[in-house]
Amino acid sequence: MIEGWHNEDYFILFDEQLEAMRITQRYMLDRRLPGYTIIGLCSWDDFIVRDSDGTIFTLPTVPARPTHLRQTAFDIDLTAIQPDPKIRGQVKWYIQPLIFGGDPTSSQNITWISLDQHVDAVNWWNNKYDEGSNQ
């Protein structure tokens, strides 16, 4: 895994095919978007995913739905990523996600969690989204 700043964005990139497949399964994206693989996180709010043709997209972690896929020209020089030891291993998380009315400017709505906690939170909130949309 490679973490750090590139320009104004913070990236967490999964550096091995096996790691990317494992994280895709943990986030249950293989069920939500079959044929897509998570290759990273961008600025904590978005997945970076690749389809079976190799095309790269971003999509919100919540809700992770095909309608929210955005194709992107993703070309980062990995040697340009600047690690940040103050936040290494942490993910910024909105306690109440924006799609559920959370305030992105409120410090009361922001916390730092581990990647494992992020997986759990993303899955929980995506399931909540499913319940509300009767999918």
mmCIF file of N, CA and C in Angstrom:
data_model
loop_
_atom_site.group_PDB
_atom_site.id
_atom_site.type_symbol
_atom_site.label_atom_id
_atom_site.label_comp_id
_atom_site.label_asym_id
_atom_site.label_seq_id
_atom_site.Cartn_x
_atom_site.Cartn_y
_atom_site.Cartn_z
ATOM 1 N N MET A 1 0.845 -1.167 0.000
ATOM 2 C CA MET A 1 0.000 0.000 0.000
ATOM 3 C C MET A 1 0.897 1.239 0.000
ATOM 4 N N ILE A 2 0.511 2.203 -0.810
ATOM 5 C CA ILE A 2 1.228 3.466 -0.894
ATOM 6 C C ILE A 2 0.264 4.567 -0.467
ATOM 7 N N GLU A 3 0.702 5.415 0.467
ATOM 8 C CA GLU A 3 -0.141 6.498 0.966
ATOM 9 C C GLU A 3 0.594 7.813 0.875
ATOM 10 N N GLY A 4 -0.153 8.880 0.583
ATOM 11 C CA GLY A 4 0.457 10.197 0.647
ATOM 12 C C GLY A 4 -0.263 11.219 -0.203
ATOM 13 N N TRP A 5 0.293 12.427 -0.152
ATOM 14 C CA TRP A 5 -0.261 13.560 -0.872
ATOM 15 C C TRP A 5 0.294 13.625 -2.282
ATOM 16 N N HIS A 6 -0.566 13.951 -3.200
ATOM 17 C CA HIS A 6 -0.176 14.283 -4.573
ATOM 18 C C HIS A 6 -0.974 15.525 -4.922
ATOM 19 N N ASN A 7 -0.283 16.655 -5.033
ATOM 20 C CA ASN A 7 -0.945 17.949 -5.180
ATOM 21 C C ASN A 7 -1.870 18.155 -3.985
ATOM 22 N N GLU A 8 -3.144 18.387 -4.213
ATOM 23 C CA GLU A 8 -4.084 18.672 -3.114
ATOM 24 C C GLU A 8 -4.839 17.438 -2.628
ATOM 25 N N ASP A 9 -4.588 16.288 -3.223
ATOM 26 C CA ASP A 9 -5.334 15.078 -2.881
ATOM 27 C C ASP A 9 -4.478 14.112 -2.082
ATOM 28 N N TYR A 10 -5.123 13.399 -1.163
ATOM 29 C CA TYR A 10 -4.460 12.339 -0.417
ATOM 30 C C TYR A 10 -4.890 11.009 -1.024
ATOM 31 N N PHE A 11 -3.914 10.174 -1.309
ATOM 32 C CA PHE A 11 -4.184 8.888 -1.940
ATOM 33 C C PHE A 11 -3.755 7.742 -1.044
ATOM 34 N N ILE A 12 -4.556 6.689 -1.078
ATOM 35 C CA ILE A 12 -4.168 5.381 -0.554
ATOM 36 C C ILE A 12 -4.294 4.450 -1.749
ATOM 37 N N LEU A 13 -3.177 3.910 -2.191
ATOM 38 C CA LEU A 13 -3.168 3.064 -3.377
ATOM 39 C C LEU A 13 -2.757 1.654 -2.988
ATOM 40 N N PHE A 14 -3.486 0.698 -3.491
ATOM 41 C CA PHE A 14 -3.203 -0.704 -3.212
ATOM 42 C C PHE A 14 -2.268 -1.194 -4.298
ATOM 43 N N ASP A 15 -1.084 -1.615 -3.895
ATOM 44 C CA ASP A 15 0.012 -1.806 -4.827
ATOM 45 C C ASP A 15 0.165 -3.202 -5.410
ATOM 46 N N GLU A 16 -0.643 -4.130 -5.010
ATOM 47 C CA GLU A 16 -0.520 -5.481 -5.548
ATOM 48 C C GLU A 16 -1.883 -5.967 -6.030
ATOM 49 N N GLN A 17 -1.869 -6.760 -7.079
ATOM 50 C CA GLN A 17 -3.127 -7.316 -7.607
ATOM 51 C C GLN A 17 -3.891 -8.051 -6.517
ATOM 52 N N LEU A 18 -3.193 -8.855 -5.746
ATOM 53 C CA LEU A 18 -3.841 -9.620 -4.680
ATOM 54 C C LEU A 18 -4.431 -8.694 -3.613
ATOM 55 N N GLU A 19 -3.688 -7.653 -3.258
ATOM 56 C CA GLU A 19 -4.179 -6.702 -2.265
ATOM 57 C C GLU A 19 -5.440 -5.986 -2.777
ATOM 58 N N ALA A 20 -5.431 -5.598 -4.038
ATOM 59 C CA ALA A 20 -6.593 -4.920 -4.630
ATOM 60 C C ALA A 20 -7.810 -5.842 -4.649
ATOM 61 N N MET A 21 -7.623 -7.092 -4.995
ATOM 62 C CA MET A 21 -8.741 -8.039 -5.011
ATOM 63 C C MET A 21 -9.289 -8.254 -3.597
ATOM 64 N N ARG A 22 -8.388 -8.381 -2.641
ATOM 65 C CA ARG A 22 -8.802 -8.604 -1.244
ATOM 66 C C ARG A 22 -9.590 -7.403 -0.715
ATOM 67 N N ILE A 23 -9.120 -6.191 -0.989
ATOM 68 C CA ILE A 23 -9.811 -5.002 -0.493
ATOM 69 C C ILE A 23 -11.156 -4.828 -1.200
ATOM 70 N N THR A 24 -11.222 -5.199 -2.468
ATOM 71 C CA THR A 24 -12.484 -5.145 -3.214
ATOM 72 C C THR A 24 -13.521 -6.046 -2.553
ATOM 73 N N GLN A 25 -13.102 -7.230 -2.143
ATOM 74 C CA GLN A 25 -14.009 -8.159 -1.459
ATOM 75 C C GLN A 25 -14.407 -7.638 -0.087
ATOM 76 N N ARG A 26 -13.450 -7.071 0.637
ATOM 77 C CA ARG A 26 -13.749 -6.565 1.980
ATOM 78 C C ARG A 26 -14.762 -5.419 1.935
ATOM 79 N N TYR A 27 -14.650 -4.553 0.947
ATOM 80 C CA TYR A 27 -15.613 -3.458 0.794
ATOM 81 C C TYR A 27 -16.898 -3.923 0.100
ATOM 82 N N MET A 28 -16.964 -5.195 -0.252
ATOM 83 C CA MET A 28 -18.119 -5.805 -0.918
ATOM 84 C C MET A 28 -18.427 -5.147 -2.265
ATOM 85 N N LEU A 29 -17.425 -4.541 -2.868
ATOM 86 C CA LEU A 29 -17.642 -3.923 -4.168
ATOM 87 C C LEU A 29 -17.828 -4.987 -5.243
ATOM 88 N N ASP A 30 -17.263 -6.169 -5.031
ATOM 89 C CA ASP A 30 -17.449 -7.250 -5.995
ATOM 90 C C ASP A 30 -18.922 -7.643 -6.110
ATOM 91 N N ARG A 31 -19.719 -7.356 -5.073
ATOM 92 C CA ARG A 31 -21.168 -7.615 -5.112
ATOM 93 C C ARG A 31 -21.937 -6.422 -5.659
ATOM 94 N N ARG A 32 -21.484 -5.224 -5.327
ATOM 95 C CA ARG A 32 -22.180 -4.006 -5.735
ATOM 96 C C ARG A 32 -21.883 -3.629 -7.188
ATOM 97 N N LEU A 33 -20.649 -3.842 -7.611
ATOM 98 C CA LEU A 33 -20.223 -3.513 -8.972
ATOM 99 C C LEU A 33 -19.365 -4.660 -9.510
ATOM 100 N N PRO A 34 -19.975 -5.766 -9.892
ATOM 101 C CA PRO A 34 -19.194 -6.887 -10.416
ATOM 102 C C PRO A 34 -18.335 -6.444 -11.591
ATOM 103 N N GLY A 35 -17.113 -6.946 -11.621
ATOM 104 C CA GLY A 35 -16.204 -6.614 -12.713
ATOM 105 C C GLY A 35 -15.314 -5.421 -12.428
ATOM 106 N N TYR A 36 -15.504 -4.760 -11.282
ATOM 107 C CA TYR A 36 -14.672 -3.620 -10.898
ATOM 108 C C TYR A 36 -13.773 -4.022 -9.740
ATOM 109 N N THR A 37 -12.586 -3.442 -9.711
ATOM 110 C CA THR A 37 -11.614 -3.696 -8.655
ATOM 111 C C THR A 37 -11.189 -2.373 -8.050
ATOM 112 N N ILE A 38 -11.179 -2.305 -6.726
ATOM 113 C CA ILE A 38 -10.704 -1.100 -6.046
ATOM 114 C C ILE A 38 -9.181 -1.081 -6.142
ATOM 115 N N ILE A 39 -8.646 0.017 -6.647
ATOM 116 C CA ILE A 39 -7.191 0.166 -6.693
ATOM 117 C C ILE A 39 -6.701 1.249 -5.741
ATOM 118 N N GLY A 40 -7.652 1.978 -5.119
ATOM 119 C CA GLY A 40 -7.237 2.983 -4.155
ATOM 120 C C GLY A 40 -8.384 3.828 -3.646
ATOM 121 N N LEU A 41 -8.007 4.769 -2.794
ATOM 122 C CA LEU A 41 -8.907 5.786 -2.276
ATOM 123 C C LEU A 41 -8.318 7.143 -2.640
ATOM 124 N N CYS A 42 -9.173 8.073 -3.002
ATOM 125 C CA CYS A 42 -8.745 9.427 -3.335
ATOM 126 C C CYS A 42 -9.413 10.401 -2.371
ATOM 127 N N SER A 43 -8.591 11.133 -1.647
ATOM 128 C CA SER A 43 -9.075 12.131 -0.683
ATOM 129 C C SER A 43 -10.107 11.551 0.268
ATOM 130 N N TRP A 44 -9.990 10.289 0.561
ATOM 131 C CA TRP A 44 -10.779 9.566 1.548
ATOM 132 C C TRP A 44 -12.245 9.373 1.174
ATOM 133 N N ASP A 45 -12.787 10.218 0.305
ATOM 134 C CA ASP A 45 -14.209 10.155 -0.006
ATOM 135 C C ASP A 45 -14.555 9.264 -1.189
ATOM 136 N N ASP A 46 -13.592 9.006 -2.033
ATOM 137 C CA ASP A 46 -13.871 8.284 -3.279
ATOM 138 C C ASP A 46 -12.993 7.052 -3.432
ATOM 139 N N PHE A 47 -13.604 5.996 -3.947
ATOM 140 C CA PHE A 47 -12.836 4.854 -4.415
ATOM 141 C C PHE A 47 -12.230 5.196 -5.768
ATOM 142 N N ILE A 48 -11.092 4.624 -6.055
ATOM 143 C CA ILE A 48 -10.546 4.594 -7.411
ATOM 144 C C ILE A 48 -10.696 3.144 -7.838
ATOM 145 N N VAL A 49 -11.448 2.917 -8.913
ATOM 146 C CA VAL A 49 -11.735 1.553 -9.359
ATOM 147 C C VAL A 49 -11.336 1.380 -10.818
ATOM 148 N N ARG A 50 -11.089 0.144 -11.167
ATOM 149 C CA ARG A 50 -10.749 -0.216 -12.546
ATOM 150 C C ARG A 50 -11.737 -1.278 -13.001
ATOM 151 N N ASP A 51 -12.251 -1.121 -14.230
ATOM 152 C CA ASP A 51 -13.148 -2.147 -14.763
ATOM 153 C C ASP A 51 -12.326 -3.227 -15.451
ATOM 154 N N SER A 52 -12.994 -4.235 -15.964
ATOM 155 C CA SER A 52 -12.298 -5.382 -16.562
ATOM 156 C C SER A 52 -11.546 -5.008 -17.839
ATOM 157 N N ASP A 53 -11.875 -3.860 -18.442
ATOM 158 C CA ASP A 53 -11.152 -3.387 -19.629
ATOM 159 C C ASP A 53 -9.955 -2.517 -19.270
ATOM 160 N N GLY A 54 -9.784 -2.214 -17.973
ATOM 161 C CA GLY A 54 -8.667 -1.387 -17.534
ATOM 162 C C GLY A 54 -8.997 0.095 -17.421
ATOM 163 N N THR A 55 -10.239 0.476 -17.704
ATOM 164 C CA THR A 55 -10.645 1.869 -17.583
ATOM 165 C C THR A 55 -10.772 2.217 -16.103
ATOM 166 N N ILE A 56 -10.312 3.407 -15.753
ATOM 167 C CA ILE A 56 -10.304 3.822 -14.352
ATOM 168 C C ILE A 56 -11.405 4.848 -14.103
ATOM 169 N N PHE A 57 -12.074 4.674 -12.952
ATOM 170 C CA PHE A 57 -13.174 5.528 -12.544
ATOM 171 C C PHE A 57 -12.978 5.910 -11.081
ATOM 172 N N THR A 58 -13.687 6.947 -10.678
ATOM 173 C CA THR A 58 -13.865 7.210 -9.254
ATOM 174 C C THR A 58 -15.347 7.044 -8.958
ATOM 175 N N LEU A 59 -15.634 6.739 -7.705
ATOM 176 C CA LEU A 59 -17.010 6.723 -7.249
ATOM 177 C C LEU A 59 -17.015 6.909 -5.753
ATOM 178 N N PRO A 60 -18.058 7.549 -5.232
ATOM 179 C CA PRO A 60 -18.112 7.775 -3.788
ATOM 180 C C PRO A 60 -18.062 6.454 -3.023
ATOM 181 N N THR A 61 -17.466 6.491 -1.855
ATOM 182 C CA THR A 61 -17.480 5.287 -1.022
ATOM 183 C C THR A 61 -18.899 5.001 -0.550
ATOM 184 N N VAL A 62 -19.695 6.074 -0.338
ATOM 185 C CA VAL A 62 -21.104 5.951 0.037
ATOM 186 C C VAL A 62 -21.882 7.017 -0.725
ATOM 187 N N PRO A 63 -22.825 6.667 -1.548
ATOM 188 C CA PRO A 63 -23.209 5.317 -1.948
ATOM 189 C C PRO A 63 -22.343 4.834 -3.114
ATOM 190 N N ALA A 64 -21.893 3.638 -3.010
ATOM 191 C CA ALA A 64 -21.082 3.012 -4.065
ATOM 192 C C ALA A 64 -22.030 2.349 -5.052
ATOM 193 N N ARG A 65 -22.468 3.117 -6.027
ATOM 194 C CA ARG A 65 -23.447 2.643 -7.008
ATOM 195 C C ARG A 65 -22.967 2.920 -8.418
ATOM 196 N N PRO A 66 -23.325 2.073 -9.376
ATOM 197 C CA PRO A 66 -22.882 2.268 -10.769
ATOM 198 C C PRO A 66 -23.253 3.639 -11.330
ATOM 199 N N THR A 67 -24.366 4.200 -10.886
ATOM 200 C CA THR A 67 -24.788 5.509 -11.404
ATOM 201 C C THR A 67 -23.837 6.631 -10.994
ATOM 202 N N HIS A 68 -22.986 6.377 -10.016
ATOM 203 C CA HIS A 68 -22.059 7.402 -9.534
ATOM 204 C C HIS A 68 -20.638 7.240 -10.095
ATOM 205 N N LEU A 69 -20.430 6.265 -10.961
ATOM 206 C CA LEU A 69 -19.108 6.088 -11.572
ATOM 207 C C LEU A 69 -18.765 7.300 -12.430
ATOM 208 N N ARG A 70 -17.529 7.792 -12.270
ATOM 209 C CA ARG A 70 -17.037 8.889 -13.099
ATOM 210 C C ARG A 70 -15.696 8.479 -13.691
ATOM 211 N N GLN A 71 -15.659 8.395 -15.006
ATOM 212 C CA GLN A 71 -14.396 8.035 -15.663
ATOM 213 C C GLN A 71 -13.393 9.145 -15.412
ATOM 214 N N THR A 72 -12.145 8.757 -15.188
ATOM 215 C CA THR A 72 -11.122 9.735 -14.862
ATOM 216 C C THR A 72 -9.821 9.412 -15.571
ATOM 217 N N ALA A 73 -9.098 10.446 -15.880
ATOM 218 C CA ALA A 73 -7.741 10.283 -16.416
ATOM 219 C C ALA A 73 -6.826 10.228 -15.201
ATOM 220 N N PHE A 74 -6.536 9.054 -14.761
ATOM 221 C CA PHE A 74 -5.777 8.850 -13.526
ATOM 222 C C PHE A 74 -4.358 8.468 -13.890
ATOM 223 N N ASP A 75 -3.472 9.415 -13.763
ATOM 224 C CA ASP A 75 -2.071 9.163 -14.106
ATOM 225 C C ASP A 75 -1.195 9.858 -13.069
ATOM 226 N N ILE A 76 -0.784 9.092 -12.080
ATOM 227 C CA ILE A 76 0.024 9.657 -10.996
ATOM 228 C C ILE A 76 1.402 9.021 -11.021
ATOM 229 N N ASP A 77 2.391 9.861 -10.956
ATOM 230 C CA ASP A 77 3.760 9.394 -10.795
ATOM 231 C C ASP A 77 3.904 8.979 -9.331
ATOM 232 N N LEU A 78 3.997 7.683 -9.089
ATOM 233 C CA LEU A 78 4.044 7.184 -7.710
ATOM 234 C C LEU A 78 5.229 7.739 -6.929
ATOM 235 N N THR A 79 6.296 8.115 -7.630
ATOM 236 C CA THR A 79 7.452 8.689 -6.927
ATOM 237 C C THR A 79 7.161 10.111 -6.451
ATOM 238 N N ALA A 80 6.079 10.723 -6.957
ATOM 239 C CA ALA A 80 5.723 12.084 -6.558
ATOM 240 C C ALA A 80 4.817 12.110 -5.335
ATOM 241 N N ILE A 81 4.342 10.969 -4.892
ATOM 242 C CA ILE A 81 3.474 10.927 -3.711
ATOM 243 C C ILE A 81 4.313 11.194 -2.467
ATOM 244 N N GLN A 82 3.835 12.158 -1.683
ATOM 245 C CA GLN A 82 4.551 12.571 -0.479
ATOM 246 C C GLN A 82 3.889 11.966 0.760
ATOM 247 N N PRO A 83 4.550 11.020 1.418
ATOM 248 C CA PRO A 83 3.986 10.419 2.628
ATOM 249 C C PRO A 83 3.750 11.476 3.712
ATOM 250 N N ASP A 84 2.784 11.227 4.565
ATOM 251 C CA ASP A 84 2.477 12.123 5.677
ATOM 252 C C ASP A 84 2.387 11.276 6.941
ATOM 253 N N PRO A 85 3.476 11.215 7.718
ATOM 254 C CA PRO A 85 3.483 10.340 8.888
ATOM 255 C C PRO A 85 2.423 10.681 9.939
ATOM 256 N N LYS A 86 1.908 11.916 9.929
ATOM 257 C CA LYS A 86 0.890 12.310 10.915
ATOM 258 C C LYS A 86 -0.429 11.580 10.699
ATOM 259 N N ILE A 87 -0.717 11.203 9.450
ATOM 260 C CA ILE A 87 -2.008 10.565 9.174
ATOM 261 C C ILE A 87 -1.863 9.186 8.551
ATOM 262 N N ARG A 88 -0.663 8.677 8.478
ATOM 263 C CA ARG A 88 -0.437 7.357 7.886
ATOM 264 C C ARG A 88 -1.298 6.313 8.593
ATOM 265 N N GLY A 89 -1.962 5.491 7.800
ATOM 266 C CA GLY A 89 -2.785 4.418 8.353
ATOM 267 C C GLY A 89 -4.152 4.874 8.818
ATOM 268 N N GLN A 90 -4.491 6.132 8.539
ATOM 269 C CA GLN A 90 -5.780 6.658 8.968
ATOM 270 C C GLN A 90 -6.591 7.137 7.766
ATOM 271 N N VAL A 91 -7.883 7.110 7.937
ATOM 272 C CA VAL A 91 -8.800 7.574 6.900
ATOM 273 C C VAL A 91 -9.713 8.617 7.526
ATOM 274 N N LYS A 92 -9.844 9.766 6.855
ATOM 275 C CA LYS A 92 -10.780 10.783 7.339
ATOM 276 C C LYS A 92 -12.193 10.298 7.024
ATOM 277 N N TRP A 93 -13.059 10.384 8.015
ATOM 278 C CA TRP A 93 -14.405 9.846 7.849
ATOM 279 C C TRP A 93 -15.429 10.837 8.363
ATOM 280 N N TYR A 94 -16.488 11.016 7.576
ATOM 281 C CA TYR A 94 -17.630 11.801 8.038
ATOM 282 C C TYR A 94 -18.522 10.874 8.855
ATOM 283 N N ILE A 95 -18.696 11.189 10.108
ATOM 284 C CA ILE A 95 -19.473 10.349 11.014
ATOM 285 C C ILE A 95 -20.870 10.116 10.446
ATOM 286 N N GLN A 96 -21.484 11.172 9.950
ATOM 287 C CA GLN A 96 -22.729 11.036 9.195
ATOM 288 C C GLN A 96 -22.385 11.403 7.753
ATOM 289 N N PRO A 97 -22.368 10.419 6.856
ATOM 290 C CA PRO A 97 -21.980 10.694 5.467
ATOM 291 C C PRO A 97 -22.832 11.798 4.832
ATOM 292 N N LEU A 98 -22.244 12.472 3.871
ATOM 293 C CA LEU A 98 -22.893 13.612 3.225
ATOM 294 C C LEU A 98 -24.221 13.234 2.597
ATOM 295 N N ILE A 99 -24.312 12.046 1.996
ATOM 296 C CA ILE A 99 -25.543 11.595 1.340
ATOM 297 C C ILE A 99 -26.686 11.457 2.346
ATOM 298 N N PHE A 100 -26.330 11.327 3.634
ATOM 299 C CA PHE A 100 -27.325 11.220 4.699
ATOM 300 C C PHE A 100 -27.476 12.535 5.462
ATOM 301 N N GLY A 101 -27.005 13.630 4.859
ATOM 302 C CA GLY A 101 -27.173 14.947 5.461
ATOM 303 C C GLY A 101 -26.039 15.408 6.343
ATOM 304 N N GLY A 102 -24.936 14.683 6.371
ATOM 305 C CA GLY A 102 -23.790 15.092 7.180
ATOM 306 C C GLY A 102 -23.183 16.395 6.669
ATOM 307 N N ASP A 103 -22.659 17.179 7.583
ATOM 308 C CA ASP A 103 -22.071 18.472 7.262
ATOM 309 C C ASP A 103 -20.565 18.307 7.040
ATOM 310 N N PRO A 104 -20.082 18.576 5.810
ATOM 311 C CA PRO A 104 -18.655 18.395 5.543
ATOM 312 C C PRO A 104 -17.778 19.461 6.190
ATOM 313 N N THR A 105 -18.370 20.546 6.690
ATOM 314 C CA THR A 105 -17.576 21.617 7.288
ATOM 315 C C THR A 105 -17.550 21.558 8.809
ATOM 316 N N SER A 106 -18.353 20.699 9.395
ATOM 317 C CA SER A 106 -18.426 20.604 10.854
ATOM 318 C C SER A 106 -17.332 19.688 11.400
ATOM 319 N N SER A 107 -16.525 20.219 12.291
ATOM 320 C CA SER A 107 -15.499 19.382 12.922
ATOM 321 C C SER A 107 -16.133 18.284 13.774
ATOM 322 N N GLN A 108 -17.386 18.469 14.174
ATOM 323 C CA GLN A 108 -18.110 17.460 14.947
ATOM 324 C C GLN A 108 -18.462 16.244 14.098
ATOM 325 N N ASN A 109 -18.412 16.411 12.775
ATOM 326 C CA ASN A 109 -18.793 15.326 11.867
ATOM 327 C C ASN A 109 -17.572 14.605 11.292
ATOM 328 N N ILE A 110 -16.382 14.977 11.705
ATOM 329 C CA ILE A 110 -15.164 14.381 11.148
ATOM 330 C C ILE A 110 -14.409 13.628 12.237
ATOM 331 N N THR A 111 -13.950 12.435 11.872
ATOM 332 C CA THR A 111 -13.107 11.656 12.766
ATOM 333 C C THR A 111 -12.068 10.935 11.909
ATOM 334 N N TRP A 112 -11.047 10.424 12.543
ATOM 335 C CA TRP A 112 -10.012 9.642 11.855
ATOM 336 C C TRP A 112 -10.120 8.200 12.319
ATOM 337 N N ILE A 113 -10.191 7.288 11.353
ATOM 338 C CA ILE A 113 -10.359 5.871 11.672
ATOM 339 C C ILE A 113 -9.333 5.048 10.895
ATOM 340 N N SER A 114 -9.158 3.813 11.311
ATOM 341 C CA SER A 114 -8.247 2.906 10.609
ATOM 342 C C SER A 114 -8.899 2.420 9.312
ATOM 343 N N LEU A 115 -8.114 1.834 8.440
ATOM 344 C CA LEU A 115 -8.657 1.277 7.201
ATOM 345 C C LEU A 115 -9.668 0.175 7.508
ATOM 346 N N ASP A 116 -9.394 -0.656 8.503
ATOM 347 C CA ASP A 116 -10.358 -1.703 8.887
ATOM 348 C C ASP A 116 -11.681 -1.097 9.344
ATOM 349 N N GLN A 117 -11.620 -0.033 10.136
ATOM 350 C CA GLN A 117 -12.841 0.637 10.578
ATOM 351 C C GLN A 117 -13.554 1.280 9.392
ATOM 352 N N HIS A 118 -12.778 1.789 8.433
ATOM 353 C CA HIS A 118 -13.354 2.404 7.239
ATOM 354 C C HIS A 118 -14.145 1.362 6.442
ATOM 355 N N VAL A 119 -13.566 0.188 6.290
ATOM 356 C CA VAL A 119 -14.270 -0.893 5.589
ATOM 357 C C VAL A 119 -15.614 -1.157 6.260
ATOM 358 N N ASP A 120 -15.595 -1.285 7.581
ATOM 359 C CA ASP A 120 -16.837 -1.557 8.319
ATOM 360 C C ASP A 120 -17.848 -0.422 8.158
ATOM 361 N N ALA A 121 -17.388 0.829 8.270
ATOM 362 C CA ALA A 121 -18.293 1.979 8.173
ATOM 363 C C ALA A 121 -18.883 2.105 6.773
ATOM 364 N N VAL A 122 -18.053 1.938 5.750
ATOM 365 C CA VAL A 122 -18.536 2.030 4.371
ATOM 366 C C VAL A 122 -19.578 0.950 4.108
ATOM 367 N N ASN A 123 -19.314 -0.258 4.536
ATOM 368 C CA ASN A 123 -20.276 -1.342 4.324
ATOM 369 C C ASN A 123 -21.573 -1.083 5.079
ATOM 370 N N TRP A 124 -21.473 -0.622 6.320
ATOM 371 C CA TRP A 124 -22.671 -0.356 7.113
ATOM 372 C C TRP A 124 -23.525 0.723 6.450
ATOM 373 N N TRP A 125 -22.906 1.838 6.051
ATOM 374 C CA TRP A 125 -23.660 2.932 5.448
ATOM 375 C C TRP A 125 -24.193 2.568 4.066
ATOM 376 N N ASN A 126 -23.461 1.789 3.295
ATOM 377 C CA ASN A 126 -23.996 1.347 1.999
ATOM 378 C C ASN A 126 -25.200 0.434 2.194
ATOM 379 N N ASN A 127 -25.165 -0.410 3.213
ATOM 380 C CA ASN A 127 -26.334 -1.243 3.518
ATOM 381 C C ASN A 127 -27.517 -0.378 3.944
ATOM 382 N N LYS A 128 -27.261 0.669 4.732
ATOM 383 C CA LYS A 128 -28.314 1.606 5.132
ATOM 384 C C LYS A 128 -28.907 2.281 3.900
ATOM 385 N N TYR A 129 -28.048 2.648 2.963
ATOM 386 C CA TYR A 129 -28.516 3.281 1.729
ATOM 387 C C TYR A 129 -29.415 2.310 0.953
ATOM 388 N N ASP A 130 -28.993 1.035 0.897
ATOM 389 C CA ASP A 130 -29.808 0.014 0.247
ATOM 390 C C ASP A 130 -31.191 -0.091 0.880
ATOM 391 N N GLU A 131 -31.237 -0.089 2.207
ATOM 392 C CA GLU A 131 -32.515 -0.202 2.908
ATOM 393 C C GLU A 131 -33.433 0.968 2.553
ATOM 394 N N GLY A 132 -32.871 2.157 2.457
ATOM 395 C CA GLY A 132 -33.664 3.342 2.161
ATOM 396 C C GLY A 132 -34.130 3.418 0.731
ATOM 397 N N SER A 133 -33.397 2.760 -0.167
ATOM 398 C CA SER A 133 -33.781 2.824 -1.579
ATOM 399 C C SER A 133 -34.510 1.553 -2.017
ATOM 400 N N ASN A 134 -34.786 0.655 -1.052
ATOM 401 C CA ASN A 134 -35.513 -0.590 -1.306
ATOM 402 C C ASN A 134 -34.887 -1.425 -2.416
ATOM 403 N N GLN A 135 -33.557 -1.524 -2.378
ATOM 404 C CA GLN A 135 -32.872 -2.359 -3.384
ATOM 405 C C GLN A 135 -32.766 -3.762 -2.885
#
